[in-house]
Short mmCIF file of N, CA and C in Angstrom, two decimals:
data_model
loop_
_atom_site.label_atom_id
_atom_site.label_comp_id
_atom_site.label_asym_id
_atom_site.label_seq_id
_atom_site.Cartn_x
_atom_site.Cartn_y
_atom_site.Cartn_z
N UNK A 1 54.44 34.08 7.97
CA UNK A 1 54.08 35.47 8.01
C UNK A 1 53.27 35.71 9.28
N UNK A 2 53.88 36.80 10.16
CA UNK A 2 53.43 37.07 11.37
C UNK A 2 52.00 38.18 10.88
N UNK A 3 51.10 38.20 11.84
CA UNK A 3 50.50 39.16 11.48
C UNK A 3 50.26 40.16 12.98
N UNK A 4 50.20 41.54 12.62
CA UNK A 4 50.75 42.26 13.42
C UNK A 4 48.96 42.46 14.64
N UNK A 5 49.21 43.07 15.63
CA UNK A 5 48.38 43.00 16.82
C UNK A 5 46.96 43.51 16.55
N UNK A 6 47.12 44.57 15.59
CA UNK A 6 45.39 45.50 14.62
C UNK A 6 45.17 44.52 13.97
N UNK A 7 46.14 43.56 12.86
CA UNK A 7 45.41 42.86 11.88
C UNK A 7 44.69 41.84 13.08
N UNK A 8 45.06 41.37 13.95
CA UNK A 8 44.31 39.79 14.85
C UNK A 8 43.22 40.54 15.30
N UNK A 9 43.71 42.04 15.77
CA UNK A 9 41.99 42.64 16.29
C UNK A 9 41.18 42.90 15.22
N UNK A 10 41.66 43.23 14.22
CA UNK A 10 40.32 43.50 12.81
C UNK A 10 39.89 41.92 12.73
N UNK A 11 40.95 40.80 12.33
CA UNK A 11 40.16 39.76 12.05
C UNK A 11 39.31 38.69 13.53
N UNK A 12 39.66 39.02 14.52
CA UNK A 12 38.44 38.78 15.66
C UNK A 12 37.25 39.30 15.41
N UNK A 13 37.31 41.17 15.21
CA UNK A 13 36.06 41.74 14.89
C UNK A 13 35.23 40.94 13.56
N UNK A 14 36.34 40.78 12.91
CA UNK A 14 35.42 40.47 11.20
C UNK A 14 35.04 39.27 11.45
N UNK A 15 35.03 38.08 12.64
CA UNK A 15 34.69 37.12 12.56
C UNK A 15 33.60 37.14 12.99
N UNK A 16 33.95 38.08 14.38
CA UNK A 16 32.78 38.68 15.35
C UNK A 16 31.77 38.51 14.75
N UNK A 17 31.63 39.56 13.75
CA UNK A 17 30.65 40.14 12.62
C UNK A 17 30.05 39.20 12.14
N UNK A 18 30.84 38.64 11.54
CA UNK A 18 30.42 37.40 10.84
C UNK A 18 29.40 36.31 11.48
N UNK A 19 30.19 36.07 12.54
CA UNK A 19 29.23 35.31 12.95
C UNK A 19 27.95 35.48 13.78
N UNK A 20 27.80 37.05 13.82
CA UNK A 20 26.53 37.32 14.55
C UNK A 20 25.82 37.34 13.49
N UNK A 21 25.80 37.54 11.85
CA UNK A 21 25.16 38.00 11.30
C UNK A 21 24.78 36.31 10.41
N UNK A 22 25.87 35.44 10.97
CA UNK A 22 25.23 34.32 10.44
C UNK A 22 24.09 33.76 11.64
N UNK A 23 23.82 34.21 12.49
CA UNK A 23 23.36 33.85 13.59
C UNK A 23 22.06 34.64 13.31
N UNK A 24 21.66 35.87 13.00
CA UNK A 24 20.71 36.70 12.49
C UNK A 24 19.94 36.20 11.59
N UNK A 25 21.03 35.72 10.26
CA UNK A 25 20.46 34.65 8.96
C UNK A 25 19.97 33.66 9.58
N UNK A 26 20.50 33.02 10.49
CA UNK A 26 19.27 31.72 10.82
C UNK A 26 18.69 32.03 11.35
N UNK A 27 18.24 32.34 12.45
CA UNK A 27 17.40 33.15 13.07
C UNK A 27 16.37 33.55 12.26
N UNK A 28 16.43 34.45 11.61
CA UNK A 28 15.33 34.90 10.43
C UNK A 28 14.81 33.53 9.38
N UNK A 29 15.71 32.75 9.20
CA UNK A 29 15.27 31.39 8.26
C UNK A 29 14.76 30.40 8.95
N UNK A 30 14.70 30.29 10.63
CA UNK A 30 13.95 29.59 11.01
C UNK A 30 12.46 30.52 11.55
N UNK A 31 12.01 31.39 11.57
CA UNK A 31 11.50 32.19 11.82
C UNK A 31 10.20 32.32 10.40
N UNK A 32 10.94 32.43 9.62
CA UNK A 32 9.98 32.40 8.08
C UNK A 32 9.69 30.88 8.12
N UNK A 33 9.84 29.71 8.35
CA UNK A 33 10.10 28.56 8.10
C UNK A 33 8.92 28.19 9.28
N UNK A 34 8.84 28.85 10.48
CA UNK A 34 7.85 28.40 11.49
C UNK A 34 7.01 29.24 10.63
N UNK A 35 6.44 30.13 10.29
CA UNK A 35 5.45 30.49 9.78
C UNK A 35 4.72 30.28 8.95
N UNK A 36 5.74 29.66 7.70
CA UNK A 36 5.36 28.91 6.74
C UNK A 36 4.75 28.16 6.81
N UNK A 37 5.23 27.09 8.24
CA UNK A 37 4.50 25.88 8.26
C UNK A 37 3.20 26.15 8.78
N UNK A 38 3.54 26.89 9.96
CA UNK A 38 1.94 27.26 10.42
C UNK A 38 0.75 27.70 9.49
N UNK A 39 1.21 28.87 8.93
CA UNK A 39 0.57 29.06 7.57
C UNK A 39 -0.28 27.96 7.00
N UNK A 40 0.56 26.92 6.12
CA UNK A 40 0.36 26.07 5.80
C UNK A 40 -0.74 24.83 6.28
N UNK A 41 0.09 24.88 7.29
CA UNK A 41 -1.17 23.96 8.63
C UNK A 41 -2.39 24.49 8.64
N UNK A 42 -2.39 25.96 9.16
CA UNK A 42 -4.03 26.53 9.39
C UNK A 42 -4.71 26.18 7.79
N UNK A 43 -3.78 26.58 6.73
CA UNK A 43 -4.73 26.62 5.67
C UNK A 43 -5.02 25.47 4.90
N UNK A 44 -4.31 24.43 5.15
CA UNK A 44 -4.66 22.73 5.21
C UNK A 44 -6.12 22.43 5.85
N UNK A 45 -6.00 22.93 7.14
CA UNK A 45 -6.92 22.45 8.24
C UNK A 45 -8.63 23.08 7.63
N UNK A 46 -8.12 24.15 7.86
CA UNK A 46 -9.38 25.07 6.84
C UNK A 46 -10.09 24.87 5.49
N UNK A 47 -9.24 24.02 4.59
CA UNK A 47 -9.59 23.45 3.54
C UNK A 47 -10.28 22.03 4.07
N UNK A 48 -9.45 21.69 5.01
CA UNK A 48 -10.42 20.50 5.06
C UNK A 48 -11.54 20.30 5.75
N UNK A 49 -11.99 21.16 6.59
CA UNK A 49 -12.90 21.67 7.54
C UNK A 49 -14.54 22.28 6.25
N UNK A 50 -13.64 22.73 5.44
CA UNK A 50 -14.62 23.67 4.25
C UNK A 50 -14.91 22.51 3.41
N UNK A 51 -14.32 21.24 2.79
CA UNK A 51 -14.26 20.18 2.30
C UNK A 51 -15.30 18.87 2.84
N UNK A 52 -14.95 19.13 4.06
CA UNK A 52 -16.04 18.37 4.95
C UNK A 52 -17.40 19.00 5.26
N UNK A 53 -17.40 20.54 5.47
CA UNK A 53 -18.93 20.65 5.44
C UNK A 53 -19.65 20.36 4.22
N UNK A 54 -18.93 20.72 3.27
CA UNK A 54 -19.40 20.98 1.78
C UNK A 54 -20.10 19.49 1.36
N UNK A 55 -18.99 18.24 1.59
CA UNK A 55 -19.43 16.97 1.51
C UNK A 55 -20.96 16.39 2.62
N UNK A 56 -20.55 17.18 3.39
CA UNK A 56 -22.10 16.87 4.14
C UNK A 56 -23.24 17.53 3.73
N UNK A 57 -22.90 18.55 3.79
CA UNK A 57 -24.08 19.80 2.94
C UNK A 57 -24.78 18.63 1.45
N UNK A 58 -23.77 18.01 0.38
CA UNK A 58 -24.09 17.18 -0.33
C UNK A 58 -25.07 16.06 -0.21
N UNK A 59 -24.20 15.21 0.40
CA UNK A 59 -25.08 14.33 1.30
C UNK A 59 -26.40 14.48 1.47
N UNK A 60 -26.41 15.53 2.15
CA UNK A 60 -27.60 16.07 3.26
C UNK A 60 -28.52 15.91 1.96
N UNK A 61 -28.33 16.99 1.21
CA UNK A 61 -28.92 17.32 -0.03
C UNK A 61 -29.41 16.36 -1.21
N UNK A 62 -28.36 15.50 -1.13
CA UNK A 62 -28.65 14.50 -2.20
C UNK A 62 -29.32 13.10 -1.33
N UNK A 63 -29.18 12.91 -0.39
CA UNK A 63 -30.05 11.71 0.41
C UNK A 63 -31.60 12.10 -0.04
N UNK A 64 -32.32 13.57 -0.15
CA UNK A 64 -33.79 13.63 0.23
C UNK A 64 -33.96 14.00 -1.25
N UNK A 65 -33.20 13.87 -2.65
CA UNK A 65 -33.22 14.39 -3.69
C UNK A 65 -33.91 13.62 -4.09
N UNK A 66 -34.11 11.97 -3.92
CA UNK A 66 -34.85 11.22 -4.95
C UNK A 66 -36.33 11.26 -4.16
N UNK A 67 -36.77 11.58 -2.53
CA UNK A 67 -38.43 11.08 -2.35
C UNK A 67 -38.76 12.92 -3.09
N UNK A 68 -37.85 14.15 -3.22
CA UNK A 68 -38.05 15.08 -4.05
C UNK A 68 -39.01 14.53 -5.14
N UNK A 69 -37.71 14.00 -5.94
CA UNK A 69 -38.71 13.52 -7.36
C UNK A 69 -39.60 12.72 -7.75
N UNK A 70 -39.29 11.90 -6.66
CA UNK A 70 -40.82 10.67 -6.36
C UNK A 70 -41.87 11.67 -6.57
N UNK A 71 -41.81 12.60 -5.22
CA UNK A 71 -42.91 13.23 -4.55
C UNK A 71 -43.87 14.55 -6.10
N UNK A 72 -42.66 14.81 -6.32
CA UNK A 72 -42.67 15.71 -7.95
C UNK A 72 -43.51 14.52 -9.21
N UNK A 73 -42.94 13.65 -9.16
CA UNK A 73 -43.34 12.80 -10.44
C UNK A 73 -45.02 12.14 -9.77
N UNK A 74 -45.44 12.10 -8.38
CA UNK A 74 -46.77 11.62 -8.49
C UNK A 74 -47.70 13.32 -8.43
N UNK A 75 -47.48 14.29 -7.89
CA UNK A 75 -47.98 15.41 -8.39
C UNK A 75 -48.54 15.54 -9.95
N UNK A 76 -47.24 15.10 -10.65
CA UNK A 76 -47.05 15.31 -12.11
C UNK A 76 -48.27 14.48 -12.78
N UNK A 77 -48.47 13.42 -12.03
CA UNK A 77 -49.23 12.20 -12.72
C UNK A 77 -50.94 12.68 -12.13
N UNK A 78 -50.20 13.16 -10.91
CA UNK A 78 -51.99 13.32 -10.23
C UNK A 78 -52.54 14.59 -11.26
N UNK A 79 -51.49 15.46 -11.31
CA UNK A 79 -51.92 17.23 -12.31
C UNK A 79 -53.03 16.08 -13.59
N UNK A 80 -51.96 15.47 -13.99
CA UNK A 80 -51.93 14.82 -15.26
C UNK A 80 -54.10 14.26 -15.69
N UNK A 81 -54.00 13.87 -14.58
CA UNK A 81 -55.32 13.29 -14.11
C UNK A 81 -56.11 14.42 -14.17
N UNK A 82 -55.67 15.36 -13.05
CA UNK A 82 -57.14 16.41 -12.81
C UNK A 82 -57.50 16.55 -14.54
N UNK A 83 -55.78 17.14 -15.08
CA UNK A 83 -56.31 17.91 -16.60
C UNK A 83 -57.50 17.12 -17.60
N UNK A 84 -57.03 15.73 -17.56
CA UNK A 84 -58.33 14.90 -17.88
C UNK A 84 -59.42 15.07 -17.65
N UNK A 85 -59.81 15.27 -16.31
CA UNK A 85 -60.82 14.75 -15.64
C UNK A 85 -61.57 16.44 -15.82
N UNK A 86 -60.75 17.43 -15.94
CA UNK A 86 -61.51 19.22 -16.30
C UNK A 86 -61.49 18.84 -17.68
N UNK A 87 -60.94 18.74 -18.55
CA UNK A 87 -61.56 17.95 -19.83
C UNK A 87 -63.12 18.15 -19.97
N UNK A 88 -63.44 16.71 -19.27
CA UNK A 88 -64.77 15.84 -19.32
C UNK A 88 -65.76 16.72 -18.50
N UNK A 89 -65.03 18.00 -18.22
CA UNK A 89 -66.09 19.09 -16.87
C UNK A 89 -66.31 19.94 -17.89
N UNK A 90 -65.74 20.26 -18.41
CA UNK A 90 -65.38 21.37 -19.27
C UNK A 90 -67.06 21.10 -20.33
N UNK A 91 -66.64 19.81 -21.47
CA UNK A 91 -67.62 19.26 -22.16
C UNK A 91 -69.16 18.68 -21.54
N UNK A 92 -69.42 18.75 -20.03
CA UNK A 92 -70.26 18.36 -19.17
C UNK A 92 -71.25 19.67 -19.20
N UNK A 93 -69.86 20.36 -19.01
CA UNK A 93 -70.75 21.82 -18.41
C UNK A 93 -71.23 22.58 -19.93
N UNK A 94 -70.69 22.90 -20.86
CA UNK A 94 -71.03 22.93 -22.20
C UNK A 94 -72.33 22.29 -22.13
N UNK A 95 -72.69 21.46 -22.26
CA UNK A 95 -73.91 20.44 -22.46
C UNK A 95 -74.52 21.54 -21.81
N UNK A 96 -74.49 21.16 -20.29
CA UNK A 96 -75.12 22.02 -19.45
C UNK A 96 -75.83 23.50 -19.46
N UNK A 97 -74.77 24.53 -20.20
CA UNK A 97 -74.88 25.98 -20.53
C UNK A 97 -76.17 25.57 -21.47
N UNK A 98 -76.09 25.18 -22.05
CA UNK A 98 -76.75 24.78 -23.61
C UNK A 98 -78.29 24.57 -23.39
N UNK A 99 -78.46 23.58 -22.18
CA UNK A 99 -79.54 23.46 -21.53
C UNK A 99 -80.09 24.52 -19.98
N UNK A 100 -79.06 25.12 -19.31
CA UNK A 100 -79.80 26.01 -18.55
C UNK A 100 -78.74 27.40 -18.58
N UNK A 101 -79.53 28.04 -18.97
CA UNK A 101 -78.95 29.66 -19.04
C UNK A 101 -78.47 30.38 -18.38
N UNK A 102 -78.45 29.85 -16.96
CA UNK A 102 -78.58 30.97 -15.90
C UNK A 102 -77.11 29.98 -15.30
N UNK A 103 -76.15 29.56 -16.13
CA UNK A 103 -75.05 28.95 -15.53
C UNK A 103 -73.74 29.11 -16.22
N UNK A 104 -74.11 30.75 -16.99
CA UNK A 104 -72.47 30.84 -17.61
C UNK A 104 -71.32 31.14 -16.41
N UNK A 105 -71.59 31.72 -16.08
CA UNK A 105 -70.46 32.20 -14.61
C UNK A 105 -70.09 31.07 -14.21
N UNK A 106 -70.51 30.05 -13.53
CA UNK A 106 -70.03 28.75 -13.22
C UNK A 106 -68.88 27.73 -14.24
N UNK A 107 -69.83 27.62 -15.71
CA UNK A 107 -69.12 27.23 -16.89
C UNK A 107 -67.57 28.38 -17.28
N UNK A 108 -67.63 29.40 -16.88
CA UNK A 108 -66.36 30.18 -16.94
C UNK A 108 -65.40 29.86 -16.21
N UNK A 109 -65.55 29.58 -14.59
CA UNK A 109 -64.90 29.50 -13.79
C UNK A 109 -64.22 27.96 -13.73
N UNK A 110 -65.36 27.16 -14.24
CA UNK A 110 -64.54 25.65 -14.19
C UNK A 110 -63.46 25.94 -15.87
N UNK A 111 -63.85 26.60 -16.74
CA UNK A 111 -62.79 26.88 -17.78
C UNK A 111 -61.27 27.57 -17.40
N UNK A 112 -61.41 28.29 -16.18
CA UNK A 112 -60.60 29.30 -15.79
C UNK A 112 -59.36 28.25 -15.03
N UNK A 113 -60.31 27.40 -14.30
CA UNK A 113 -59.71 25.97 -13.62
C UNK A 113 -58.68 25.39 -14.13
N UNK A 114 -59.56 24.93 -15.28
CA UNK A 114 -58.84 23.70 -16.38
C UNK A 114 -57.65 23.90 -17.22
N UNK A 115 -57.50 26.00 -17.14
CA UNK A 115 -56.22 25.98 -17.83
C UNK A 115 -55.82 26.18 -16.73
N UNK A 116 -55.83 26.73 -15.33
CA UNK A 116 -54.76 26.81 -14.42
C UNK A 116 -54.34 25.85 -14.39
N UNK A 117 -54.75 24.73 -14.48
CA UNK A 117 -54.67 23.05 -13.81
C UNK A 117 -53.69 22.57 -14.63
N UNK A 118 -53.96 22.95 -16.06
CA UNK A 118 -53.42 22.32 -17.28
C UNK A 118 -51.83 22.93 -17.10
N UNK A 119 -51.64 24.51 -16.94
CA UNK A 119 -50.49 25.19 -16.61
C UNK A 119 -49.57 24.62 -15.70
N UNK A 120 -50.32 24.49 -14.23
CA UNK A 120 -49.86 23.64 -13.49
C UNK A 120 -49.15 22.29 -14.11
N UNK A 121 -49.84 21.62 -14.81
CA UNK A 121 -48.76 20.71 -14.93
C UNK A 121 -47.86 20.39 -15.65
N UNK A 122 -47.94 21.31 -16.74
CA UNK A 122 -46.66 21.61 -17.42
C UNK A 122 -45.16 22.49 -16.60
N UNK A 123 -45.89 23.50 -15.64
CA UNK A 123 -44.53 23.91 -14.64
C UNK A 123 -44.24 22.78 -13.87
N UNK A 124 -45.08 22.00 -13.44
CA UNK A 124 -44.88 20.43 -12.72
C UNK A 124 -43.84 19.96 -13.43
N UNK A 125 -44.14 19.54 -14.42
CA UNK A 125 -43.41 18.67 -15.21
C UNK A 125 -41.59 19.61 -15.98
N UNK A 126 -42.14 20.48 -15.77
CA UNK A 126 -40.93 21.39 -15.89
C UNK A 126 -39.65 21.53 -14.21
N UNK A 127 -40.65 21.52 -13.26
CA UNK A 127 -39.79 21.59 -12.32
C UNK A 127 -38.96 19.89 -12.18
N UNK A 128 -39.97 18.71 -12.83
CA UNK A 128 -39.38 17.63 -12.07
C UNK A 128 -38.12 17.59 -13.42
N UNK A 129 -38.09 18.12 -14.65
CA UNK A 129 -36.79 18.43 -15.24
C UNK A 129 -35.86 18.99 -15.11
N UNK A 130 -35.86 20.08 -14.37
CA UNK A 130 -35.16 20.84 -13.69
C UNK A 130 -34.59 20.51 -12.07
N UNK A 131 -35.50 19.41 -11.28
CA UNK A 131 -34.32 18.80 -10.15
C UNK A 131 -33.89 17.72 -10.78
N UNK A 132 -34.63 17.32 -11.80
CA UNK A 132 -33.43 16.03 -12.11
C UNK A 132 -32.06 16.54 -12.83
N UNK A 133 -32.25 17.73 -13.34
CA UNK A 133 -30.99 18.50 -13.83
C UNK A 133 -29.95 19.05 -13.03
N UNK A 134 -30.77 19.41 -11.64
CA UNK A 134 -30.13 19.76 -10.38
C UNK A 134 -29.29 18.50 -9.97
N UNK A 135 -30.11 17.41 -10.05
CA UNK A 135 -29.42 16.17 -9.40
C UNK A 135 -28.55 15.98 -9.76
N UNK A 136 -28.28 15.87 -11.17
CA UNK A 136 -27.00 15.75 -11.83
C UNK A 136 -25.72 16.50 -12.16
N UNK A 137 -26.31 17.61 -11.81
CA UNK A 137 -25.23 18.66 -11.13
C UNK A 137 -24.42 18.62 -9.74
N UNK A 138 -25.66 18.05 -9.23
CA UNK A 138 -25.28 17.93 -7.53
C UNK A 138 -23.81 16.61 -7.12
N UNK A 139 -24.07 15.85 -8.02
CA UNK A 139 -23.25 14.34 -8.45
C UNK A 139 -22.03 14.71 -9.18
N UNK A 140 -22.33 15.56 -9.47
CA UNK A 140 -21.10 16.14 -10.24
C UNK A 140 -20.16 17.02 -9.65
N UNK A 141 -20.98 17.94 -8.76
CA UNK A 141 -19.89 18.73 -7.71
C UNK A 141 -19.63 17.99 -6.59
N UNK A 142 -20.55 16.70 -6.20
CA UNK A 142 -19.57 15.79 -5.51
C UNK A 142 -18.28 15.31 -5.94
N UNK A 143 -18.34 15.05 -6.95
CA UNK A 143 -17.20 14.51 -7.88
C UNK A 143 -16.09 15.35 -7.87
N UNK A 144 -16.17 16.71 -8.00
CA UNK A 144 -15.22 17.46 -8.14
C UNK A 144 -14.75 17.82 -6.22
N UNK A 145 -15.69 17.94 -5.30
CA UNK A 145 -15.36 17.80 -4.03
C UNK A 145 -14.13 16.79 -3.90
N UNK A 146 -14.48 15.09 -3.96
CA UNK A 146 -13.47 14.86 -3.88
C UNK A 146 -12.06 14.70 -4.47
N UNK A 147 -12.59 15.14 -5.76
CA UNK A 147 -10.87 15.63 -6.70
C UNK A 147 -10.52 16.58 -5.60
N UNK A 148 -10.96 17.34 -5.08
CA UNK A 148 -10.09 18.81 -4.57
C UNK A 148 -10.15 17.96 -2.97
N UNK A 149 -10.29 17.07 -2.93
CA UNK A 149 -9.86 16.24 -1.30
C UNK A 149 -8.63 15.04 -1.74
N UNK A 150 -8.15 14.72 -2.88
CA UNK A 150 -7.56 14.21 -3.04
C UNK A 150 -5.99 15.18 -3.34
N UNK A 151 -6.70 16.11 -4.46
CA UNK A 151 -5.72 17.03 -4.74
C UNK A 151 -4.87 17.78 -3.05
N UNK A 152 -5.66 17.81 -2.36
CA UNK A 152 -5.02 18.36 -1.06
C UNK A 152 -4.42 17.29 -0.36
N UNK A 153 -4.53 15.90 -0.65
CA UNK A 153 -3.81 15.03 0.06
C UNK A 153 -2.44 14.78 -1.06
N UNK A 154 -2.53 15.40 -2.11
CA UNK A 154 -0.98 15.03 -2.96
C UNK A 154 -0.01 16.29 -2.23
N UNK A 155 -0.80 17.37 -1.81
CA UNK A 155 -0.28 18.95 -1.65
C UNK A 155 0.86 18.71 -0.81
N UNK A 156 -0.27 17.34 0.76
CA UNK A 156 1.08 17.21 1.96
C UNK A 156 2.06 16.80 1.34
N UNK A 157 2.39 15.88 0.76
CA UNK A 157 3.87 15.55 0.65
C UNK A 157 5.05 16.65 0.58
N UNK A 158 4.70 17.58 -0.43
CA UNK A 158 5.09 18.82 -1.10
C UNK A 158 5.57 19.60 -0.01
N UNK A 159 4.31 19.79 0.42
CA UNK A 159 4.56 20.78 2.05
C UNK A 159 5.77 20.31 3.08
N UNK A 160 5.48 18.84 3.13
CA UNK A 160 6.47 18.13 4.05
C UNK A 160 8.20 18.24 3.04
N UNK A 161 8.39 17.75 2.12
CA UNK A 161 9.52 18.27 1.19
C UNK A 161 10.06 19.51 1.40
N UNK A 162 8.90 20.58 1.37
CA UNK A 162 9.81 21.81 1.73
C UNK A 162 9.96 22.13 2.99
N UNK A 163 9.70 21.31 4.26
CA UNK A 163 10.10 21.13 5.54
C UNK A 163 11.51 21.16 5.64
N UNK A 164 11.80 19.98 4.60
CA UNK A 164 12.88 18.91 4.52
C UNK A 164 14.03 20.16 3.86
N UNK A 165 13.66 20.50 2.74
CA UNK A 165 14.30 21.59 1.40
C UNK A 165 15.00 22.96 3.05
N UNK A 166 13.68 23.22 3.31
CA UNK A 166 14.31 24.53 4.38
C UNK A 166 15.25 23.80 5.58
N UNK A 167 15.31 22.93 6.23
CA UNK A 167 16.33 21.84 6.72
C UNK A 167 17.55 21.91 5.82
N UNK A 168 17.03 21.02 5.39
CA UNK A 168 18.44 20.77 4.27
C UNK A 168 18.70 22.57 3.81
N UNK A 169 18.40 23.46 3.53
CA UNK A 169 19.69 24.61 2.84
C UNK A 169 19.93 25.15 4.36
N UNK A 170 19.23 25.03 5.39
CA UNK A 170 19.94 25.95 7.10
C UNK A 170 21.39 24.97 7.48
N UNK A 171 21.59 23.75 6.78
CA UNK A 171 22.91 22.80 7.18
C UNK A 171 23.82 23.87 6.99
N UNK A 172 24.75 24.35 6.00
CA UNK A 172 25.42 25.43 5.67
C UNK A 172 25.50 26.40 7.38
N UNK A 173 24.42 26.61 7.55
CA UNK A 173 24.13 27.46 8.48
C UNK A 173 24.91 26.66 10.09
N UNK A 174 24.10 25.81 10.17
CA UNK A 174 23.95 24.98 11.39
C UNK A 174 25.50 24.62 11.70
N UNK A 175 26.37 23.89 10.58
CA UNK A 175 27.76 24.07 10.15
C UNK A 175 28.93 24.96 11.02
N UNK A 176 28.44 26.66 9.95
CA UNK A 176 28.80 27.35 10.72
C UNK A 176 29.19 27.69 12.04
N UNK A 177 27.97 27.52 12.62
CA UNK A 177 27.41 28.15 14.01
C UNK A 177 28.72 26.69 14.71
N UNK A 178 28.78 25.72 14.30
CA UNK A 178 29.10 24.59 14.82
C UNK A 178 30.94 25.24 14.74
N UNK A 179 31.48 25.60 13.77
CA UNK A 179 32.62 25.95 13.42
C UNK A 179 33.20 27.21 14.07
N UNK A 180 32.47 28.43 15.00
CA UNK A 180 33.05 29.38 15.38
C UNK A 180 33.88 29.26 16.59
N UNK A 181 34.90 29.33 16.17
CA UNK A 181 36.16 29.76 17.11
C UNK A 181 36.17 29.83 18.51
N UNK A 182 35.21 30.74 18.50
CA UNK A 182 35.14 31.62 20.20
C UNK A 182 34.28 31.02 21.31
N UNK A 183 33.21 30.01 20.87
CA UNK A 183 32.73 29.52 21.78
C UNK A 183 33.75 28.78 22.47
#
């Protein structure tokens, strides 16, 4: 079957067509495919950039956490002491009032002392519960830091796969372009 001189010019055009528009399709699929990756890249890089300060910020933080509680726990012990030692002021000065009159104002003020002192070391002793509660928080979002530094090192493979995935479905394509007639 001959085919007549319009049908060879329609089917030149329709190949024409064809193949500019497979040429367009890749074009556009390598185009989304560079972006992707870039995409990908910057927001890899950025995670790990945010991953690494975060782990130092830790560090930083948790290296000076224990002369913290040292420094907290001899406060605690020294408070611990004064409160004793306003105690024995407290019952001194009593005596004292008892024997000279003209020394309540003084006996008030060392009373006024002995509960600040005493207060003091119960928020003392409250704060050194509260960084050791911190501490163990702090150990713990290390922990989860590097889950989410590991979790981003399973991600590359994935990323690299769909390198491979967008490769592998442009063959079809690449094919084509390889198969047209007219070049």
């Amino acid at each position: 079957m001959e085919i007549t001189e319009q049908q060879e010019k329609q089917l030149r055009q329709a190949t024409e067509d064809f193949s500019i528009a497979m040429e367009i399709r890749n074009a556009m699929t390598i185009r989304v495919a560079k972006r992707v990756t870039a995409i990908l890249r910057v927001g890899m890089v950025s995670l790990s950039i945010v991953t690494i300060i975060l782990l130092l910020m830790l560090y930083a933080f948790t290296s000076k956490m224990g002369a913290m509680i040292d420094a907290l726990a001899t406060m605690d012990t020294q408070f611990s002491s004064m409160s004793g030692d306003m105690t024995k002021m407290r019952t001194t000065m009593h005596n004292m009032q008892r024997n000279i009159a003209h020394v309540p104002a003084i006996t008030q003020a060392t009373v006024d002392i002995s509960n600040s002192v005493s207060n003091m070391n119960g928020e003392v002793g409250g704060m050194n519960l509260t960084i050791a509660s911190l501490n163990y928080k702090v150990y713990g979002i290390t922990n989860h830091v590097s889950n989410m530094n590991q979790e981003f090192r399973s991600i590359d493979p994935a990323v690299q796969q769909i390198g491979r995935d967008v490769y592998r479905a442009n063959g079809p394509m690449r094919l084509m372009n390889d198969m047209n007639p007219f070049d």
